[in-house]
Amino acid sequence: MAGKILLAGGAGYIGSHTYLALVAAGFEVIIFDNFVNSHPSVTERLAEISGAPVTCVTGDVRDSAALDRLFAEHDIAAVVHFAALKSVADSVKDPLGYLDNNLGGLVTLLAAMDRARCRNLVFSSSATVYGIPDETPTPETAERRAMNPYGRSKIMCEEVLEELATADPGWAFGILRYFNPAGAHPSGLIGEDPKDVPNNLMPFVAKVAIGEIAQIKVFGNDYPTPDGTGVRDYIHVEDLARGHLLSLQSLLSTGQGHVVNLGTGKGQSVLDVINAYSAACGQDLPFVFEARRPGDVPIYCAQTDLAKSVLGFETEKSLADMCESSWHWVTSQAHLKRP
Ligand code: NAD
Ligand code: UFG
């Protein structure tokens, strides 16, 4: 296959699963990561699963010289750019830090790609760019109106990519708007591993299931949804990883960019998630209703037609698969941590 694929932020949750999807498809892949939110041991686990050594370079996407060395040493055909900070709460406390890392990182990476004449990039965007959408399921044409600095950083990044593609049609960008990634690899060797108390529902539920947290707090039971709790479009991280493979293949074969949602098109409530996780771990998980979380949206759900027509992408895995693989991952982790 001509040229390698660079995964910036490839040691993280979505990047590590995408690494395996790309290697399985025959791509030669390099991970570049500063490990601000991941651990170098991920590469050993990826080697164990894939049965082949992993090429990983430690570095920051804001470091032009490090990127120039990387592009000089390797023939890189395309980049998948996962490297970003992703906590909404932290972004409110440190908007400048988020701009520096997420927007600054993208601009520095694009400049290095330009110098190396590498013009294909898949970008990790988010459903958060829709703010409170007027329409659900939400189409890609919906207005962008983020509600926090993290979301605004994603909108700014999308705008930079659009302006660049307009200025020079030699660039091809795959902008992927993820809905709510969940689940883990079936090996139990890689998954989401938040360093602090998780903000997101699925990893929080996992901590309750494993006994590290006493009960789940359900933020709001008075939303205009079937059971009153917030509804999201949870997508298995392995389906999401395959979406990156299809996006890359499309960029490399057509030279044309795309902006697509990656979701299932199916909404699931907080209570649906708790019930599915309870079934996966074999115990009824305790929960308590609390007030709505400020800034939360009642429903997020993807319109999926475009991903299907442009990339041939359809999800294959269910909420039960997400909960079962998450449970396998957290129990495997607990076993590994035991003295
Ligand atoms: P993650 O934190 O697990 O992975 C991000 C990786 O990027 C980490 O390994 C981190 O160490 C690395 N990184 C961060 N800044 C870097 C820098 N300046 N230089 C080099 N490496 C750096 O997060 P994830 O869940 O895998 O998310 C990947 C991408 O998807 C992010 O851009 C995120 O904003 C986006 N996204 C995530 C979700 C989600 O719920 N997980 C939803 C929508 C979009
Ligand atoms: N929730 C709870 N209790 C919790 C955590 C969450 O009830 O402890 C509820 C929320 O109120 C919401 C749902 O579970 O109704 C999902 O919440 P998450 O925090 O898991 O996910 P969000 O959709 O709020 O946000 C996530 C990321 C955003 C991203 C968005 C869309 O945190 O950065 O998905 O991709 F933009």
GROMACS .gro file of C-alpha atoms and ligand atoms in nm:
model
  419
    1MET     CA    1   0.000   0.000   0.000
    2ALA     CA    2   0.142   0.344  -0.093
    3GLY     CA    3   0.237   0.554   0.206
    4LYS     CA    4   0.185   0.524   0.579
    5ILE     CA    5  -0.098   0.659   0.793
    6LEU     CA    6  -0.012   0.888   1.084
    7LEU     CA    7  -0.246   0.877   1.385
    8ALA     CA    8  -0.197   1.198   1.584
    9GLY     CA    9  -0.336   1.122   1.931
   10GLY     CA   10  -0.345   0.756   1.828
   11ALA     CA   11  -0.275   0.622   2.179
   12GLY     CA   12  -0.611   0.750   2.309
   13TYR     CA   13  -0.947   0.578   2.335
   14ILE     CA   14  -1.072   0.616   1.976
   15GLY     CA   15  -0.723   0.631   1.820
   16SER     CA   16  -0.615   0.295   1.966
   17HIS     CA   17  -0.925   0.117   1.829
   18THR     CA   18  -0.876   0.287   1.492
   19TYR     CA   19  -0.512   0.171   1.490
   20LEU     CA   20  -0.633  -0.191   1.500
   21ALA     CA   21  -0.893  -0.135   1.225
   22LEU     CA   22  -0.632   0.020   0.994
   23VAL     CA   23  -0.365  -0.243   1.060
   24ALA     CA   24  -0.621  -0.520   0.999
   25ALA     CA   25  -0.700  -0.355   0.664
   26GLY     CA   26  -0.331  -0.367   0.565
   27PHE     CA   27  -0.223  -0.009   0.636
   28GLU     CA   28   0.116   0.070   0.784
   29VAL     CA   29   0.041   0.298   1.079
   30ILE     CA   30   0.245   0.532   1.301
   31ILE     CA   31   0.117   0.666   1.633
   32PHE     CA   32   0.224   1.015   1.742
   33ASP     CA   33   0.111   1.116   2.092
   34ASN     CA   34   0.228   1.323   2.389
   35PHE     CA   35   0.039   1.095   2.634
   36VAL     CA   36  -0.133   1.387   2.806
   37ASN     CA   37  -0.445   1.168   2.831
   38SER     CA   38  -0.318   0.816   2.760
   39HIS     CA   39  -0.045   0.578   2.872
   40PRO     CA   40   0.256   0.457   2.670
   41SER     CA   41   0.172   0.095   2.769
   42VAL     CA   42  -0.118   0.113   2.521
   43THR     CA   43   0.135   0.041   2.248
   44GLU     CA   44   0.234  -0.290   2.416
   45ARG     CA   45  -0.130  -0.393   2.427
   46LEU     CA   46  -0.180  -0.297   2.063
   47ALA     CA   47   0.123  -0.508   1.973
   48GLU     CA   48  -0.022  -0.802   2.170
   49ILE     CA   49  -0.359  -0.777   1.992
   50SER     CA   50  -0.222  -0.716   1.642
   51GLY     CA   51   0.068  -0.961   1.676
   52ALA     CA   52   0.312  -0.707   1.529
   53PRO     CA   53   0.538  -0.433   1.670
   54VAL     CA   54   0.386  -0.085   1.699
   55THR     CA   55   0.563   0.226   1.570
   56CYS     CA   56   0.500   0.505   1.820
   57VAL     CA   57   0.671   0.843   1.835
   58THR     CA   58   0.632   1.056   2.147
   59GLY     CA   59   0.563   1.420   2.063
   60ASP     CA   60   0.324   1.712   2.061
   61VAL     CA   61   0.123   1.823   1.756
   62ARG     CA   62   0.215   2.183   1.844
   63ASP     CA   63   0.585   2.102   1.791
   64SER     CA   64   0.668   2.193   1.427
   65ALA     CA   65   1.023   2.057   1.441
   66ALA     CA   66   0.908   1.718   1.575
   67LEU     CA   67   0.646   1.697   1.298
   68ASP     CA   68   0.899   1.791   1.029
   69ARG     CA   69   1.131   1.512   1.151
   70LEU     CA   70   0.840   1.266   1.143
   71PHE     CA   71   0.739   1.356   0.787
   72ALA     CA   72   1.106   1.347   0.676
   73GLU     CA   73   1.157   0.997   0.821
   74HIS     CA   74   0.835   0.842   0.692
   75ASP     CA   75   0.643   0.851   0.365
   76ILE     CA   76   0.304   0.954   0.507
   77ALA     CA   77   0.003   0.940   0.273
   78ALA     CA   78  -0.259   1.065   0.521
   79VAL     CA   79  -0.313   1.176   0.879
   80VAL     CA   80  -0.596   1.098   1.120
   81HIS     CA   81  -0.604   1.376   1.378
   82PHE     CA   82  -0.745   1.266   1.714
   83ALA     CA   83  -0.509   1.475   1.932
   84ALA     CA   84  -0.722   1.714   2.136
   85LEU     CA   85  -0.839   1.785   2.488
   86LYS     CA   86  -1.204   1.683   2.531
   87SER     CA   87  -1.342   1.784   2.872
   88VAL     CA   88  -1.623   2.040   2.841
   89ALA     CA   89  -1.581   2.142   3.209
   90ASP     CA   90  -1.204   2.194   3.178
   91SER     CA   91  -1.255   2.396   2.860
   92VAL     CA   92  -1.479   2.639   3.050
   93LYS     CA   93  -1.205   2.684   3.314
   94ASP     CA   94  -0.919   2.706   3.060
   95PRO     CA   95  -1.047   2.830   2.723
   96LEU     CA   96  -0.701   2.949   2.616
   97GLY     CA   97  -0.544   2.610   2.687
   98TYR     CA   98  -0.816   2.444   2.478
   99LEU     CA   99  -0.765   2.686   2.189
  100ASP     CA  100  -0.390   2.637   2.207
  101ASN     CA  101  -0.408   2.257   2.204
  102ASN     CA  102  -0.707   2.192   1.981
  103LEU     CA  103  -0.692   2.479   1.729
  104GLY     CA  104  -0.318   2.553   1.760
  105GLY     CA  105  -0.240   2.182   1.729
  106LEU     CA  106  -0.444   2.151   1.410
  107VAL     CA  107  -0.288   2.459   1.247
  108THR     CA  108   0.068   2.345   1.332
  109LEU     CA  109  -0.006   1.997   1.199
  110LEU     CA  110  -0.157   2.131   0.874
  111ALA     CA  111   0.146   2.355   0.816
  112ALA     CA  112   0.380   2.056   0.861
  113MET     CA  113   0.164   1.846   0.627
  114ASP     CA  114   0.175   2.126   0.371
  115ARG     CA  115   0.557   2.139   0.387
  116ALA     CA  116   0.567   1.761   0.340
  117ARG     CA  117   0.310   1.772   0.056
  118CYS     CA  118   0.077   1.540   0.249
  119ARG     CA  119  -0.275   1.668   0.182
  120ASN     CA  120  -0.519   1.407   0.321
  121LEU     CA  121  -0.656   1.438   0.673
  122VAL     CA  122  -0.938   1.277   0.871
  123PHE     CA  123  -1.048   1.501   1.157
  124SER     CA  124  -1.221   1.406   1.486
  125SER     CA  125  -1.515   1.642   1.517
  126SER     CA  126  -1.817   1.601   1.740
  127ALA     CA  127  -2.194   1.622   1.758
  128THR     CA  128  -2.125   1.900   2.006
  129VAL     CA  129  -2.093   2.137   1.704
  130TYR     CA  130  -2.476   2.123   1.675
  131GLY     CA  131  -2.532   2.288   2.018
  132ILE     CA  132  -2.903   2.240   2.087
  133PRO     CA  133  -3.016   2.116   1.745
  134ASP     CA  134  -3.350   2.227   1.596
  135GLU     CA  135  -3.395   1.887   1.437
  136THR     CA  136  -3.340   1.529   1.560
  137PRO     CA  137  -3.215   1.306   1.407
  138THR     CA  138  -2.974   1.586   1.317
  139PRO     CA  139  -2.845   1.623   0.957
  140GLU     CA  140  -2.496   1.749   0.871
  141THR     CA  141  -2.653   2.063   0.725
  142ALA     CA  142  -2.777   2.175   1.070
  143GLU     CA  143  -2.645   2.507   1.194
  144ARG     CA  144  -2.324   2.495   1.400
  145ARG     CA  145  -2.367   2.664   1.737
  146ALA     CA  146  -2.157   2.521   2.017
  147MET     CA  147  -2.225   2.608   2.377
  148ASN     CA  148  -1.880   2.587   2.537
  149PRO     CA  149  -1.511   2.649   2.452
  150TYR     CA  150  -1.452   2.279   2.367
  151GLY     CA  151  -1.739   2.282   2.119
  152ARG     CA  152  -1.627   2.614   1.975
  153SER     CA  153  -1.274   2.477   1.928
  154LYS     CA  154  -1.424   2.198   1.713
  155ILE     CA  155  -1.625   2.450   1.505
  156MET     CA  156  -1.314   2.664   1.453
  157CYS     CA  157  -1.116   2.358   1.344
  158GLU     CA  158  -1.388   2.263   1.093
  159GLU     CA  159  -1.384   2.621   0.959
  160VAL     CA  160  -1.005   2.615   0.915
  161LEU     CA  161  -1.033   2.291   0.717
  162GLU     CA  162  -1.313   2.431   0.499
  163GLU     CA  163  -1.118   2.749   0.424
  164LEU     CA  164  -0.808   2.552   0.334
  165ALA     CA  165  -1.002   2.317   0.104
  166THR     CA  166  -1.156   2.621  -0.069
  167ALA     CA  167  -0.817   2.790  -0.109
  168ASP     CA  168  -0.648   2.477  -0.245
  169PRO     CA  169  -0.856   2.186  -0.378
  170GLY     CA  170  -0.545   1.966  -0.350
  171TRP     CA  171  -0.642   1.914   0.015
  172ALA     CA  172  -0.897   1.646   0.103
  173PHE     CA  173  -1.055   1.641   0.448
  174GLY     CA  174  -1.280   1.383   0.611
  175ILE     CA  175  -1.462   1.562   0.892
  176LEU     CA  176  -1.623   1.300   1.115
  177ARG     CA  177  -1.879   1.419   1.370
  178TYR     CA  178  -1.892   1.148   1.635
  179PHE     CA  179  -2.199   1.106   1.848
  180ASN     CA  180  -2.144   0.922   2.181
  181PRO     CA  181  -1.862   0.664   2.156
  182ALA     CA  182  -1.890   0.373   2.401
  183GLY     CA  183  -1.766   0.018   2.453
  184ALA     CA  184  -1.424  -0.140   2.415
  185HIS     CA  185  -1.220  -0.395   2.221
  186PRO     CA  186  -1.329  -0.758   2.281
  187SER     CA  187  -0.977  -0.852   2.400
  188GLY     CA  188  -1.030  -0.652   2.721
  189LEU     CA  189  -0.684  -0.499   2.660
  190ILE     CA  190  -0.785  -0.151   2.541
  191GLY     CA  191  -1.080   0.074   2.625
  192GLU     CA  192  -1.169   0.408   2.778
  193ASP     CA  193  -0.957   0.474   3.084
  194PRO     CA  194  -1.045   0.811   3.238
  195LYS     CA  195  -0.781   0.940   3.480
  196ASP     CA  196  -1.034   1.119   3.711
  197VAL     CA  197  -1.397   1.060   3.812
  198PRO     CA  198  -1.567   1.026   3.471
  199ASN     CA  199  -1.798   1.300   3.345
  200ASN     CA  200  -1.952   1.079   3.078
  201LEU     CA  201  -2.231   0.834   3.146
  202MET     CA  202  -2.090   0.501   3.026
  203PRO     CA  203  -1.754   0.514   3.211
  204PHE     CA  204  -1.938   0.640   3.523
  205VAL     CA  205  -2.181   0.347   3.507
  206ALA     CA  206  -1.880   0.114   3.464
  207LYS     CA  207  -1.725   0.250   3.786
  208VAL     CA  208  -2.050   0.183   3.974
  209ALA     CA  209  -2.067  -0.170   3.829
  210ILE     CA  210  -1.711  -0.245   3.943
  211GLY     CA  211  -1.787  -0.105   4.290
  212GLU     CA  212  -1.560   0.202   4.280
  213ILE     CA  213  -1.854   0.447   4.301
  214ALA     CA  214  -2.169   0.383   4.511
  215GLN     CA  215  -2.446   0.488   4.271
  216ILE     CA  216  -2.524   0.647   3.936
  217LYS     CA  217  -2.656   1.003   3.937
  218VAL     CA  218  -2.918   1.043   3.666
  219PHE     CA  219  -2.911   1.410   3.565
  220GLY     CA  220  -3.278   1.499   3.509
  221ASN     CA  221  -3.594   1.290   3.469
  222ASP     CA  222  -3.814   1.569   3.336
  223TYR     CA  223  -3.684   1.597   2.978
  224PRO     CA  224  -3.931   1.575   2.688
  225THR     CA  225  -3.819   1.217   2.616
  226PRO     CA  226  -4.008   0.885   2.653
  227ASP     CA  227  -3.883   0.816   3.009
  228GLY     CA  228  -3.785   1.174   3.099
  229THR     CA  229  -3.406   1.110   3.097
  230GLY     CA  230  -3.156   1.242   2.842
  231VAL     CA  231  -3.134   1.059   2.510
  232ARG     CA  232  -2.808   1.004   2.319
  233ASP     CA  233  -2.690   0.816   2.011
  234TYR     CA  234  -2.432   0.575   2.156
  235ILE     CA  235  -2.198   0.424   1.896
  236HIS     CA  236  -1.964   0.130   1.958
  237VAL     CA  237  -1.601   0.240   1.938
  238GLU     CA  238  -1.526  -0.049   1.699
  239ASP     CA  239  -1.796   0.075   1.458
  240LEU     CA  240  -1.649   0.423   1.495
  241ALA     CA  241  -1.300   0.288   1.419
  242ARG     CA  242  -1.433   0.130   1.098
  243GLY     CA  243  -1.580   0.469   1.004
  244HIS     CA  244  -1.225   0.611   1.005
  245LEU     CA  245  -1.104   0.332   0.779
  246LEU     CA  246  -1.385   0.405   0.530
  247SER     CA  247  -1.320   0.779   0.549
  248LEU     CA  248  -0.948   0.730   0.477
  249GLN     CA  249  -1.016   0.490   0.190
  250SER     CA  250  -1.261   0.741   0.042
  251LEU     CA  251  -1.012   1.032   0.066
  252LEU     CA  252  -0.730   0.828  -0.083
  253SER     CA  253  -0.935   0.684  -0.369
  254THR     CA  254  -1.144   0.987  -0.467
  255GLY     CA  255  -0.942   1.290  -0.352
  256GLN     CA  256  -1.277   1.434  -0.240
  257GLY     CA  257  -1.354   1.547   0.115
  258HIS     CA  258  -1.667   1.484   0.321
  259VAL     CA  259  -1.840   1.598   0.641
  260VAL     CA  260  -2.041   1.315   0.797
  261ASN     CA  261  -2.210   1.216   1.122
  262LEU     CA  262  -2.099   0.888   1.275
  263GLY     CA  263  -2.381   0.751   1.488
  264THR     CA  264  -2.639   0.473   1.483
  265GLY     CA  265  -2.942   0.695   1.422
  266LYS     CA  266  -3.102   0.540   1.731
  267GLY     CA  267  -3.154   0.730   2.057
  268GLN     CA  268  -3.109   0.560   2.396
  269SER     CA  269  -3.202   0.710   2.730
  270VAL     CA  270  -2.995   0.714   3.049
  271LEU     CA  271  -3.228   0.447   3.192
  272ASP     CA  272  -3.181   0.235   2.876
  273VAL     CA  273  -2.804   0.249   2.936
  274ILE     CA  274  -2.839   0.159   3.306
  275ASN     CA  275  -3.066  -0.136   3.220
  276ALA     CA  276  -2.837  -0.261   2.943
  277TYR     CA  277  -2.531  -0.234   3.169
  278SER     CA  278  -2.713  -0.407   3.455
  279ALA     CA  279  -2.786  -0.698   3.219
  280ALA     CA  280  -2.422  -0.705   3.103
  281CYS     CA  281  -2.274  -0.715   3.455
  282GLY     CA  282  -2.547  -0.934   3.607
  283GLN     CA  283  -2.658  -0.699   3.885
  284ASP     CA  284  -2.913  -0.419   3.917
  285LEU     CA  285  -2.708  -0.100   3.930
  286PRO     CA  286  -2.821   0.155   4.191
  287PHE     CA  287  -2.914   0.502   4.068
  288VAL     CA  288  -3.068   0.820   4.199
  289PHE     CA  289  -3.243   1.101   4.011
  290GLU     CA  290  -3.077   1.441   4.043
  291ALA     CA  291  -3.134   1.784   3.889
  292ARG     CA  292  -3.053   1.839   3.520
  293ARG     CA  293  -2.684   1.899   3.448
  294PRO     CA  294  -2.639   2.261   3.333
  295GLY     CA  295  -2.585   2.292   2.958
  296ASP     CA  296  -2.718   1.942   2.878
  297VAL     CA  297  -2.918   1.883   2.563
  298PRO     CA  298  -3.237   1.669   2.590
  299ILE     CA  299  -3.173   1.461   2.277
  300TYR     CA  300  -2.877   1.401   2.046
  301CYS     CA  301  -2.930   1.161   1.759
  302ALA     CA  302  -2.754   1.138   1.422
  303GLN     CA  303  -2.907   1.142   1.079
  304THR     CA  304  -2.703   0.864   0.920
  305ASP     CA  305  -2.798   0.867   0.549
  306LEU     CA  306  -2.494   1.066   0.436
  307ALA     CA  307  -2.240   0.837   0.606
  308LYS     CA  308  -2.412   0.548   0.433
  309SER     CA  309  -2.424   0.704   0.086
  310VAL     CA  310  -2.078   0.868   0.091
  311LEU     CA  311  -1.878   0.611   0.288
  312GLY     CA  312  -2.098   0.301   0.284
  313PHE     CA  313  -2.091   0.323   0.665
  314GLU     CA  314  -2.348   0.147   0.879
  315THR     CA  315  -2.315   0.046   1.243
  316GLU     CA  316  -2.321  -0.322   1.334
  317LYS     CA  317  -2.309  -0.328   1.712
  318SER     CA  318  -2.584  -0.276   1.972
  319LEU     CA  319  -2.604  -0.103   2.310
  320ALA     CA  320  -2.578  -0.452   2.467
  321ASP     CA  321  -2.248  -0.505   2.278
  322MET     CA  322  -2.119  -0.171   2.410
  323CYS     CA  323  -2.206  -0.257   2.770
  324GLU     CA  324  -2.074  -0.614   2.751
  325SER     CA  325  -1.740  -0.507   2.601
  326SER     CA  326  -1.710  -0.221   2.851
  327TRP     CA  327  -1.776  -0.463   3.139
  328HIS     CA  328  -1.516  -0.707   3.001
  329TRP     CA  329  -1.266  -0.420   2.977
  330VAL     CA  330  -1.319  -0.286   3.330
  331THR     CA  331  -1.311  -0.632   3.487
  332SER     CA  332  -0.992  -0.718   3.293
  333GLN     CA  333  -0.837  -0.391   3.413
  334ALA     CA  334  -0.933  -0.461   3.775
  335HIS     CA  335  -0.770  -0.803   3.743
  336LEU     CA  336  -0.449  -0.652   3.600
  337LYS     CA  337  -0.431  -0.393   3.881
  338ARG     CA  338  -0.461  -0.660   4.156
  339PRO     CA  339  -0.129  -0.711   4.346
  340NAD     P1  340  -0.845   1.063   2.426
  340NAD     O1  341  -0.811   1.171   2.523
  340NAD     O2  342  -0.855   0.924   2.477
  340NAD     O3  343  -0.739   1.065   2.305
  340NAD     C1  344  -0.675   1.182   2.260
  340NAD     C2  345  -0.526   1.151   2.249
  340NAD     O4  346  -0.460   1.268   2.201
  340NAD     C3  347  -0.463   1.114   2.383
  340NAD     O5  348  -0.385   0.998   2.368
  340NAD     C4  349  -0.378   1.236   2.417
  340NAD     O6  350  -0.265   1.200   2.493
  340NAD     C5  351  -0.343   1.289   2.279
  340NAD     N1  352  -0.313   1.433   2.272
  340NAD     C6  353  -0.388   1.537   2.320
  340NAD     N2  354  -0.327   1.653   2.291
  340NAD     C7  355  -0.214   1.622   2.223
  340NAD     C8  356  -0.110   1.699   2.166
  340NAD     N3  357  -0.108   1.833   2.176
  340NAD     N4  358  -0.011   1.635   2.101
  340NAD     C9  359  -0.010   1.500   2.090
  340NAD     N5  360  -0.104   1.422   2.144
  340NAD    C10  361  -0.205   1.483   2.210
  340NAD     O7  362  -0.979   1.107   2.353
  340NAD     P2  363  -1.072   1.025   2.253
  340NAD     O8  364  -1.201   0.997   2.323
  340NAD     O9  365  -0.998   0.914   2.192
  340NAD    O10  366  -1.104   1.140   2.149
  340NAD    C11  367  -1.032   1.151   2.026
  340NAD    C12  368  -1.084   1.271   1.950
  340NAD    O11  369  -1.225   1.256   1.928
  340NAD    C13  370  -1.068   1.406   2.019
  340NAD    O12  371  -1.035   1.501   1.920
  340NAD    C14  372  -1.205   1.433   2.077
  340NAD    O13  373  -1.228   1.571   2.089
  340NAD    C15  374  -1.296   1.372   1.970
  340NAD     N6  375  -1.428   1.331   2.021
  340NAD    C16  376  -1.436   1.244   2.127
  340NAD    C17  377  -1.562   1.208   2.175
  340NAD    C18  378  -1.575   1.116   2.294
  340NAD    O14  379  -1.681   1.117   2.358
  340NAD     N7  380  -1.475   1.034   2.327
  340NAD    C19  381  -1.679   1.258   2.114
  340NAD    C20  382  -1.667   1.342   2.005
  340NAD    C21  383  -1.539   1.378   1.958
  341UFG     N1  384  -2.557   1.158   3.247
  341UFG     C1  385  -2.610   1.121   3.368
  341UFG     N2  386  -2.523   1.094   3.470
  341UFG     C2  387  -2.387   1.100   3.455
  341UFG     C3  388  -2.335   1.139   3.330
  341UFG     C4  389  -2.423   1.169   3.227
  341UFG     O1  390  -2.732   1.113   3.386
  341UFG     O2  391  -2.312   1.075   3.552
  341UFG     C5  392  -2.650   1.183   3.134
  341UFG     C6  393  -2.639   1.322   3.073
  341UFG     O3  394  -2.722   1.412   3.141
  341UFG     C7  395  -2.683   1.295   2.929
  341UFG     C8  396  -2.633   1.152   2.902
  341UFG     O4  397  -2.616   1.093   3.030
  341UFG     O5  398  -2.822   1.295   2.920
  341UFG     C9  399  -2.502   1.147   2.826
  341UFG     O6  400  -2.406   1.228   2.893
  341UFG     P1  401  -2.249   1.220   2.857
  341UFG     O7  402  -2.179   1.315   2.948
  341UFG     O8  403  -2.205   1.079   2.854
  341UFG     O9  404  -2.246   1.270   2.705
  341UFG     P2  405  -2.288   1.408   2.639
  341UFG    O10  406  -2.376   1.376   2.523
  341UFG    O11  407  -2.343   1.503   2.737
  341UFG    O12  408  -2.149   1.465   2.588
  341UFG    C10  409  -2.055   1.384   2.516
  341UFG    C11  410  -1.919   1.450   2.525
  341UFG    C12  411  -1.923   1.581   2.450
  341UFG    C13  412  -1.967   1.555   2.308
  341UFG    C14  413  -2.101   1.486   2.306
  341UFG    C15  414  -2.144   1.452   2.165
  341UFG    O13  415  -1.884   1.471   2.661
  341UFG    O14  416  -1.794   1.638   2.449
  341UFG    O15  417  -2.094   1.366   2.382
  341UFG    O16  418  -2.045   1.383   2.099
  341UFG     F1  419  -1.977   1.672   2.243
   0.00000   0.00000   0.00000
